[in-house]
PDB file of C-alpha atoms in Angstrom:
ATOM      1  CA  UNK A 203     -11.710  -6.702  -7.627  1.00  0.00           C
ATOM      2  CA  UNK A 204      -8.798  -8.526  -8.685  1.00  0.00           C
ATOM      3  CA  UNK A 205     -10.838  -9.923 -11.864  1.00  0.00           C
ATOM      4  CA  UNK A 206     -11.863  -6.620 -13.285  1.00  0.00           C
ATOM      5  CA  UNK A 207      -8.822  -4.835 -12.804  1.00  0.00           C
ATOM      6  CA  UNK A 208      -6.935  -7.735 -14.562  1.00  0.00           C
ATOM      7  CA  UNK A 209      -9.541  -7.818 -17.505  1.00  0.00           C
ATOM      8  CA  UNK A 210      -9.177  -3.763 -17.804  1.00  0.00           C
ATOM      9  CA  UNK A 211      -5.087  -3.575 -17.465  1.00  0.00           C
ATOM     10  CA  UNK A 212      -4.783  -6.381 -20.025  1.00  0.00           C
ATOM     11  CA  UNK A 213      -7.403  -4.714 -22.538  1.00  0.00           C
ATOM     12  CA  UNK A 214      -5.208  -1.183 -21.671  1.00  0.00           C
ATOM     13  CA  UNK A 215      -2.170  -3.329 -22.448  1.00  0.00           C
ATOM     14  CA  UNK A 216      -3.404  -5.029 -25.361  1.00  0.00           C
ATOM     15  CA  UNK A 217      -4.241  -1.445 -27.001  1.00  0.00           C
ATOM     16  CA  UNK A 218      -7.829  -2.320 -26.519  1.00  0.00           C
ATOM     17  CA  UNK A 219      -8.268   0.877 -24.938  1.00  0.00           C
ATOM     18  CA  UNK A 220      -5.953   3.476 -26.095  1.00  0.00           C
ATOM     19  CA  UNK A 221      -4.384   6.245 -24.693  1.00  0.00           C
ATOM     20  CA  UNK A 222      -6.922   8.847 -24.198  1.00  0.00           C
ATOM     21  CA  UNK A 223      -9.660   6.539 -24.382  1.00  0.00           C
ATOM     22  CA  UNK A 224     -12.482   6.642 -21.454  1.00  0.00           C
ATOM     23  CA  UNK A 225     -13.455   3.415 -19.947  1.00  0.00           C
ATOM     24  CA  UNK A 226     -17.017   2.636 -19.583  1.00  0.00           C
ATOM     25  CA  UNK A 227     -18.825   4.176 -16.350  1.00  0.00           C
ATOM     26  CA  UNK A 228     -18.828   1.810 -12.872  1.00  0.00           C
ATOM     27  CA  UNK A 229     -22.556   1.048 -13.851  1.00  0.00           C
ATOM     28  CA  UNK A 230     -21.683  -0.284 -17.071  1.00  0.00           C
ATOM     29  CA  UNK A 231     -18.706  -2.284 -15.856  1.00  0.00           C
ATOM     30  CA  UNK A 232     -20.429  -3.402 -12.882  1.00  0.00           C
ATOM     31  CA  UNK A 233     -23.207  -4.990 -15.294  1.00  0.00           C
ATOM     32  CA  UNK A 234     -20.519  -6.560 -17.360  1.00  0.00           C
ATOM     33  CA  UNK A 235     -18.648  -8.059 -14.686  1.00  0.00           C
ATOM     34  CA  UNK A 236     -21.615  -8.549 -12.381  1.00  0.00           C
ATOM     35  CA  UNK A 237     -20.325  -6.844  -9.523  1.00  0.00           C
ATOM     36  CA  UNK A 238     -21.048  -4.261  -7.442  1.00  0.00           C
ATOM     37  CA  UNK A 239     -19.974  -0.316  -8.412  1.00  0.00           C
ATOM     38  CA  UNK A 240     -17.940  -0.343  -5.401  1.00  0.00           C
ATOM     39  CA  UNK A 241     -15.952  -3.456  -6.482  1.00  0.00           C
ATOM     40  CA  UNK A 242     -15.812  -1.407  -9.489  1.00  0.00           C
ATOM     41  CA  UNK A 243     -14.360   1.642  -7.918  1.00  0.00           C
ATOM     42  CA  UNK A 244     -11.718  -0.360  -6.083  1.00  0.00           C
ATOM     43  CA  UNK A 245     -10.561  -1.565  -9.254  1.00  0.00           C
ATOM     44  CA  UNK A 246     -10.267   1.742 -10.964  1.00  0.00           C
ATOM     45  CA  UNK A 247      -8.502   3.133  -8.224  1.00  0.00           C
ATOM     46  CA  UNK A 248      -5.813   0.559  -8.537  1.00  0.00           C
ATOM     47  CA  UNK A 249      -5.621   1.357 -12.427  1.00  0.00           C
ATOM     48  CA  UNK A 250      -4.805   4.688 -11.422  1.00  0.00           C
ATOM     49  CA  UNK A 251      -2.335   3.825  -8.517  1.00  0.00           C
ATOM     50  CA  UNK A 252      -0.623   2.079 -11.384  1.00  0.00           C
ATOM     51  CA  UNK A 253      -0.345   5.136 -13.668  1.00  0.00           C
ATOM     52  CA  UNK A 254      -2.686   3.565 -16.307  1.00  0.00           C
ATOM     53  CA  UNK A 255      -5.493   5.586 -15.702  1.00  0.00           C
ATOM     54  CA  UNK A 256      -6.761   9.240 -14.573  1.00  0.00           C
ATOM     55  CA  UNK A 257     -10.243  10.150 -13.083  1.00  0.00           C
ATOM     56  CA  UNK A 258     -11.837  13.469 -14.068  1.00  0.00           C
ATOM     57  CA  UNK A 259     -14.443  14.547 -11.881  1.00  0.00           C
ATOM     58  CA  UNK A 260     -17.846  14.180 -13.246  1.00  0.00           C
ATOM     59  CA  UNK A 261     -16.183  13.087 -16.855  1.00  0.00           C
ATOM     60  CA  UNK A 262     -14.920   9.676 -16.101  1.00  0.00           C
ATOM     61  CA  UNK A 263     -11.969   7.868 -16.390  1.00  0.00           C
ATOM     62  CA  UNK A 264      -9.335   7.882 -19.325  1.00  0.00           C
ATOM     63  CA  UNK A 265      -6.625   6.076 -20.290  1.00  0.00           C
ATOM     64  CA  UNK A 266      -3.448   7.797 -19.742  1.00  0.00           C
ATOM     65  CA  UNK A 267      -0.454   4.781 -20.675  1.00  0.00           C
ATOM     66  CA  UNK A 268      -0.276   1.425 -21.782  1.00  0.00           C
ATOM     67  CA  UNK A 269       1.821   0.223 -19.612  1.00  0.00           C
ATOM     68  CA  UNK A 270       1.805   0.879 -15.677  1.00  0.00           C
ATOM     69  CA  UNK A 271       4.357   3.687 -14.091  1.00  0.00           C
ATOM     70  CA  UNK A 272       7.319   2.392 -12.196  1.00  0.00           C
ATOM     71  CA  UNK A 273       6.334   4.555  -9.757  1.00  0.00           C
ATOM     72  CA  UNK A 274       2.828   4.186  -8.831  1.00  0.00           C
ATOM     73  CA  UNK A 275       1.080   7.114  -6.705  1.00  0.00           C
ATOM     74  CA  UNK A 276      -1.235   6.311  -3.546  1.00  0.00           C
ATOM     75  CA  UNK A 277      -3.011   9.796  -2.511  1.00  0.00           C
ATOM     76  CA  UNK A 278      -0.793  12.725  -2.757  1.00  0.00           C
ATOM     77  CA  UNK A 279       2.484  10.548  -2.644  1.00  0.00           C
ATOM     78  CA  UNK A 280       4.399   8.303  -4.866  1.00  0.00           C
ATOM     79  CA  UNK A 281       5.652   4.771  -3.739  1.00  0.00           C
ATOM     80  CA  UNK A 282       9.033   6.098  -3.808  1.00  0.00           C
ATOM     81  CA  UNK A 283       8.315   9.221  -1.825  1.00  0.00           C
ATOM     82  CA  UNK A 284       6.741   6.607   0.672  1.00  0.00           C
ATOM     83  CA  UNK A 285       9.776   3.962   0.482  1.00  0.00           C
ATOM     84  CA  UNK A 286      12.454   6.968   0.635  1.00  0.00           C
ATOM     85  CA  UNK A 287      10.674   8.462   3.918  1.00  0.00           C
ATOM     86  CA  UNK A 288       9.554   4.909   5.658  1.00  0.00           C
ATOM     87  CA  UNK A 289      13.135   3.709   5.477  1.00  0.00           C
ATOM     88  CA  UNK A 290      14.507   7.392   6.934  1.00  0.00           C
ATOM     89  CA  UNK A 291      11.910   7.161   9.863  1.00  0.00           C
ATOM     90  CA  UNK A 292      10.462   3.715  10.513  1.00  0.00           C
ATOM     91  CA  UNK A 293      13.607   1.934  10.559  1.00  0.00           C
ATOM     92  CA  UNK A 294      15.178   4.109  13.138  1.00  0.00           C
ATOM     93  CA  UNK A 295      12.274   4.581  15.209  1.00  0.00           C
ATOM     94  CA  UNK A 296      12.046   0.537  15.507  1.00  0.00           C
ATOM     95  CA  UNK A 297      15.348   0.605  16.940  1.00  0.00           C
ATOM     96  CA  UNK A 298      14.522   3.341  19.386  1.00  0.00           C
ATOM     97  CA  UNK A 299      11.239   1.492  20.224  1.00  0.00           C
ATOM     98  CA  UNK A 300      13.482  -1.288  21.079  1.00  0.00           C
ATOM     99  CA  UNK A 301      15.173   0.730  23.711  1.00  0.00           C
ATOM    100  CA  UNK A 302      12.314   3.460  24.918  1.00  0.00           C
ATOM    101  CA  UNK A 303       9.001   1.692  24.723  1.00  0.00           C
ATOM    102  CA  UNK A 304       7.000   1.506  27.705  1.00  0.00           C
ATOM    103  CA  UNK A 305       4.877  -1.393  29.025  1.00  0.00           C
ATOM    104  CA  UNK A 306       1.637   0.071  27.696  1.00  0.00           C
ATOM    105  CA  UNK A 307       3.459   0.337  24.319  1.00  0.00           C
ATOM    106  CA  UNK A 308       4.311  -3.390  24.337  1.00  0.00           C
ATOM    107  CA  UNK A 309       0.604  -4.331  25.452  1.00  0.00           C
ATOM    108  CA  UNK A 310      -0.792  -1.891  22.459  1.00  0.00           C
ATOM    109  CA  UNK A 311       1.477  -3.743  20.101  1.00  0.00           C
ATOM    110  CA  UNK A 312       0.609  -7.054  20.979  1.00  0.00           C
ATOM    111  CA  UNK A 313      -2.776  -6.469  20.991  1.00  0.00           C
ATOM    112  CA  UNK A 314      -2.569  -4.993  17.371  1.00  0.00           C
ATOM    113  CA  UNK A 315      -0.832  -8.193  16.651  1.00  0.00           C
ATOM    114  CA  UNK A 316      -3.288 -10.577  17.663  1.00  0.00           C
ATOM    115  CA  UNK A 317      -6.360  -8.944  15.913  1.00  0.00           C
ATOM    116  CA  UNK A 318      -4.814  -8.386  12.731  1.00  0.00           C
ATOM    117  CA  UNK A 319      -4.135 -12.118  12.917  1.00  0.00           C
ATOM    118  CA  UNK A 320      -7.711 -12.809  13.491  1.00  0.00           C
ATOM    119  CA  UNK A 321      -8.865  -9.926  11.094  1.00  0.00           C
ATOM    120  CA  UNK A 322     -10.589 -11.417   8.147  1.00  0.00           C
ATOM    121  CA  UNK A 323     -11.712  -8.134   6.647  1.00  0.00           C
ATOM    122  CA  UNK A 324      -9.224  -6.485   4.179  1.00  0.00           C
ATOM    123  CA  UNK A 325     -10.655  -2.713   5.182  1.00  0.00           C
ATOM    124  CA  UNK A 326     -10.399  -3.456   8.868  1.00  0.00           C
ATOM    125  CA  UNK A 327      -7.430  -5.014   8.684  1.00  0.00           C
ATOM    126  CA  UNK A 328      -5.468  -1.991   6.970  1.00  0.00           C
ATOM    127  CA  UNK A 329      -6.911   0.041   9.667  1.00  0.00           C
ATOM    128  CA  UNK A 330      -4.760  -1.863  11.853  1.00  0.00           C
ATOM    129  CA  UNK A 331      -1.843  -1.962  10.206  1.00  0.00           C
ATOM    130  CA  UNK A 332      -1.525   1.791   9.670  1.00  0.00           C
ATOM    131  CA  UNK A 333      -2.206   2.001  13.544  1.00  0.00           C
ATOM    132  CA  UNK A 334       0.711  -0.577  14.175  1.00  0.00           C
ATOM    133  CA  UNK A 335       3.064   1.537  12.512  1.00  0.00           C
ATOM    134  CA  UNK A 336       2.073   4.782  13.958  1.00  0.00           C
ATOM    135  CA  UNK A 337       2.363   3.132  17.515  1.00  0.00           C
ATOM    136  CA  UNK A 338       5.819   1.584  17.040  1.00  0.00           C
ATOM    137  CA  UNK A 339       6.900   5.304  15.856  1.00  0.00           C
ATOM    138  CA  UNK A 340       5.249   6.867  18.939  1.00  0.00           C
ATOM    139  CA  UNK A 341       6.960   3.834  21.217  1.00  0.00           C
ATOM    140  CA  UNK A 342      10.287   5.588  19.890  1.00  0.00           C
ATOM    141  CA  UNK A 343       9.910   8.325  22.382  1.00  0.00           C
ATOM    142  CA  UNK A 344      10.113  10.791  19.619  1.00  0.00           C
ATOM    143  CA  UNK A 345       7.316  12.723  18.769  1.00  0.00           C
ATOM    144  CA  UNK A 346       8.440  13.653  15.136  1.00  0.00           C
ATOM    145  CA  UNK A 347       8.755  10.336  14.185  1.00  0.00           C
ATOM    146  CA  UNK A 348       4.863   9.662  15.023  1.00  0.00           C
ATOM    147  CA  UNK A 349       3.790  12.928  13.295  1.00  0.00           C
ATOM    148  CA  UNK A 350       5.500  12.229  10.164  1.00  0.00           C
ATOM    149  CA  UNK A 351       3.859   8.774   9.891  1.00  0.00           C
ATOM    150  CA  UNK A 352       0.459  10.250  11.222  1.00  0.00           C
ATOM    151  CA  UNK A 353       1.022  12.581   7.833  1.00  0.00           C
ATOM    152  CA  UNK A 354       1.302   9.569   5.439  1.00  0.00           C
ATOM    153  CA  UNK A 355      -1.373   7.395   7.331  1.00  0.00           C
ATOM    154  CA  UNK A 356      -3.686   7.730   4.623  1.00  0.00           C
ATOM    155  CA  UNK A 357      -1.042   7.294   1.612  1.00  0.00           C
ATOM    156  CA  UNK A 358       0.008   4.066   3.686  1.00  0.00           C
ATOM    157  CA  UNK A 359      -3.530   2.734   4.303  1.00  0.00           C
ATOM    158  CA  UNK A 360      -3.859   3.130   0.211  1.00  0.00           C
ATOM    159  CA  UNK A 361      -0.727   1.174  -0.508  1.00  0.00           C
ATOM    160  CA  UNK A 362      -1.476  -1.265   2.105  1.00  0.00           C
ATOM    161  CA  UNK A 363      -4.759  -2.103   0.524  1.00  0.00           C
ATOM    162  CA  UNK A 364      -3.565  -1.975  -3.144  1.00  0.00           C
ATOM    163  CA  UNK A 365      -0.775  -4.491  -1.834  1.00  0.00           C
ATOM    164  CA  UNK A 366      -3.135  -6.795   0.004  1.00  0.00           C
ATOM    165  CA  UNK A 367      -5.543  -7.051  -3.102  1.00  0.00           C
ATOM    166  CA  UNK A 368      -2.917  -7.832  -5.941  1.00  0.00           C
ATOM    167  CA  UNK A 369       0.027  -9.116  -3.594  1.00  0.00           C
ATOM    168  CA  UNK A 370      -1.489 -11.119  -1.332  1.00  0.00           C
ATOM    169  CA  UNK A 371       0.549  -9.539   1.791  1.00  0.00           C
ATOM    170  CA  UNK A 372      -1.572 -10.148   4.872  1.00  0.00           C
ATOM    171  CA  UNK A 373       0.093 -13.212   5.770  1.00  0.00           C
ATOM    172  CA  UNK A 374       3.633 -11.889   5.257  1.00  0.00           C
ATOM    173  CA  UNK A 375       2.936  -9.119   7.030  1.00  0.00           C
ATOM    174  CA  UNK A 376       1.674 -10.944   9.826  1.00  0.00           C
ATOM    175  CA  UNK A 377       4.742 -12.959  10.329  1.00  0.00           C
ATOM    176  CA  UNK A 378       7.044  -9.844   9.899  1.00  0.00           C
ATOM    177  CA  UNK A 379       5.252  -7.575  12.386  1.00  0.00           C
ATOM    178  CA  UNK A 380       5.826 -10.098  14.908  1.00  0.00           C
ATOM    179  CA  UNK A 381       9.260 -10.509  14.604  1.00  0.00           C
ATOM    180  CA  UNK A 382       9.547  -6.312  14.910  1.00  0.00           C
ATOM    181  CA  UNK A 383       7.734  -6.886  17.910  1.00  0.00           C
ATOM    182  CA  UNK A 384       9.544  -9.649  19.294  1.00  0.00           C
ATOM    183  CA  UNK A 385      12.704  -7.576  18.682  1.00  0.00           C
ATOM    184  CA  UNK A 386      11.069  -4.609  20.286  1.00  0.00           C
ATOM    185  CA  UNK A 387      10.155  -6.707  23.561  1.00  0.00           C
ATOM    186  CA  UNK A 388      13.501  -7.976  23.747  1.00  0.00           C
ATOM    187  CA  UNK A 389      15.094  -4.351  23.774  1.00  0.00           C
ATOM    188  CA  UNK A 390      17.494  -5.040  20.856  1.00  0.00           C
ATOM    189  CA  UNK A 391      17.684  -2.029  18.527  1.00  0.00           C
ATOM    190  CA  UNK A 392      19.968  -3.855  16.102  1.00  0.00           C
ATOM    191  CA  UNK A 393      17.180  -6.666  16.011  1.00  0.00           C
ATOM    192  CA  UNK A 394      14.289  -4.210  15.710  1.00  0.00           C
ATOM    193  CA  UNK A 395      15.854  -2.168  12.806  1.00  0.00           C
ATOM    194  CA  UNK A 396      16.802  -5.262  10.838  1.00  0.00           C
ATOM    195  CA  UNK A 397      13.287  -6.614  11.186  1.00  0.00           C
ATOM    196  CA  UNK A 398      11.736  -3.620   9.980  1.00  0.00           C
ATOM    197  CA  UNK A 399      14.335  -3.319   7.288  1.00  0.00           C
ATOM    198  CA  UNK A 400      13.214  -6.674   6.236  1.00  0.00           C
ATOM    199  CA  UNK A 401       9.600  -6.062   6.057  1.00  0.00           C
ATOM    200  CA  UNK A 402      10.031  -2.910   4.321  1.00  0.00           C
ATOM    201  CA  UNK A 403      11.951  -4.656   1.530  1.00  0.00           C
ATOM    202  CA  UNK A 404       9.214  -7.380   1.204  1.00  0.00           C
ATOM    203  CA  UNK A 405       6.984  -4.533   0.593  1.00  0.00           C
ATOM    204  CA  UNK A 406       8.665  -2.686  -1.909  1.00  0.00           C
ATOM    205  CA  UNK A 407       9.316  -6.356  -3.554  1.00  0.00           C
ATOM    206  CA  UNK A 408       6.043  -7.222  -4.039  1.00  0.00           C
ATOM    207  CA  UNK A 409       4.924  -3.689  -5.301  1.00  0.00           C
ATOM    208  CA  UNK A 410       7.745  -4.096  -7.932  1.00  0.00           C
ATOM    209  CA  UNK A 411       6.287  -7.646  -8.846  1.00  0.00           C
ATOM    210  CA  UNK A 412       2.600  -6.231  -9.221  1.00  0.00           C
ATOM    211  CA  UNK A 413       4.201  -3.369 -11.400  1.00  0.00           C
ATOM    212  CA  UNK A 414       5.920  -5.449 -13.497  1.00  0.00           C
ATOM    213  CA  UNK A 415       3.575  -8.392 -14.121  1.00  0.00           C
ATOM    214  CA  UNK A 416       2.124  -9.129 -17.656  1.00  0.00           C
ATOM    215  CA  UNK A 417       3.180  -5.746 -18.587  1.00  0.00           C
ATOM    216  CA  UNK A 418       2.749  -4.485 -22.020  1.00  0.00           C
ATOM    217  CA  UNK A 419       5.127  -1.630 -24.202  1.00  0.00           C
ATOM    218  CA  UNK A 420       5.262   1.064 -21.592  1.00  0.00           C
ATOM    219  CA  UNK A 421       5.106   3.940 -23.492  1.00  0.00           C
ATOM    220  CA  UNK A 422       4.003   7.332 -21.491  1.00  0.00           C
ATOM    221  CA  UNK A 423       2.496  10.388 -21.728  1.00  0.00           C
ATOM    222  CA  UNK A 424       4.839  13.154 -21.085  1.00  0.00           C
ATOM    223  CA  UNK A 425       2.826  13.725 -17.585  1.00  0.00           C
ATOM    224  CA  UNK A 426       3.643  10.255 -16.574  1.00  0.00           C
ATOM    225  CA  UNK A 427       7.330  10.574 -16.700  1.00  0.00           C
ATOM    226  CA  UNK A 428       8.967  11.642 -13.472  1.00  0.00           C
ATOM    227  CA  UNK A 429       6.072  13.594 -11.484  1.00  0.00           C
ATOM    228  CA  UNK A 430       3.929  11.330  -9.239  1.00  0.00           C
TER     229      UNK A 430
END
């Protein structure tokens, strides 16, 4: 997937595919790169998240910009939307979880850590990652925190998969997750909020590095400016 994405991204940035051009079909790209259509589909989704293309049902994938958007989109929410909400919800929720968690909450978080450490399948790891963050929100003792993270669960999963594929985030996330759980286990509100803030900082830094990597001129169509 990374190879297909890199090739298409570079071709778009070099101008081989101009704004408005239609990319080859999934079947054609699959034959060209000798990969399955599911691999091509993942690469096309990543291009769309970067703001380089748009997919039109029954018509194909079209180039909308010759450089990545500063604010990628994951499902119905932009990266900026997600980071703003996560900082205002997950950071304090981690602190409350340190103060209010039950033994069952801690057992589940520890179990999820161990499973993520062993997991080799990216899709399965992403599902565990989402459950990990929901569990912390629920462990806060405030059901509203849990509801908010549940609402953005699919977008978080899309972003997590994107970062793992292009930014190799799994190893770093596993270490950061463990620090969060250790702080919660130690019932240190300050340590838990700091650990969650540190984790979100690194997630955002990775996304920024992906967006800015090897970019060409960042001309945009009007509908790429401002709105996700």
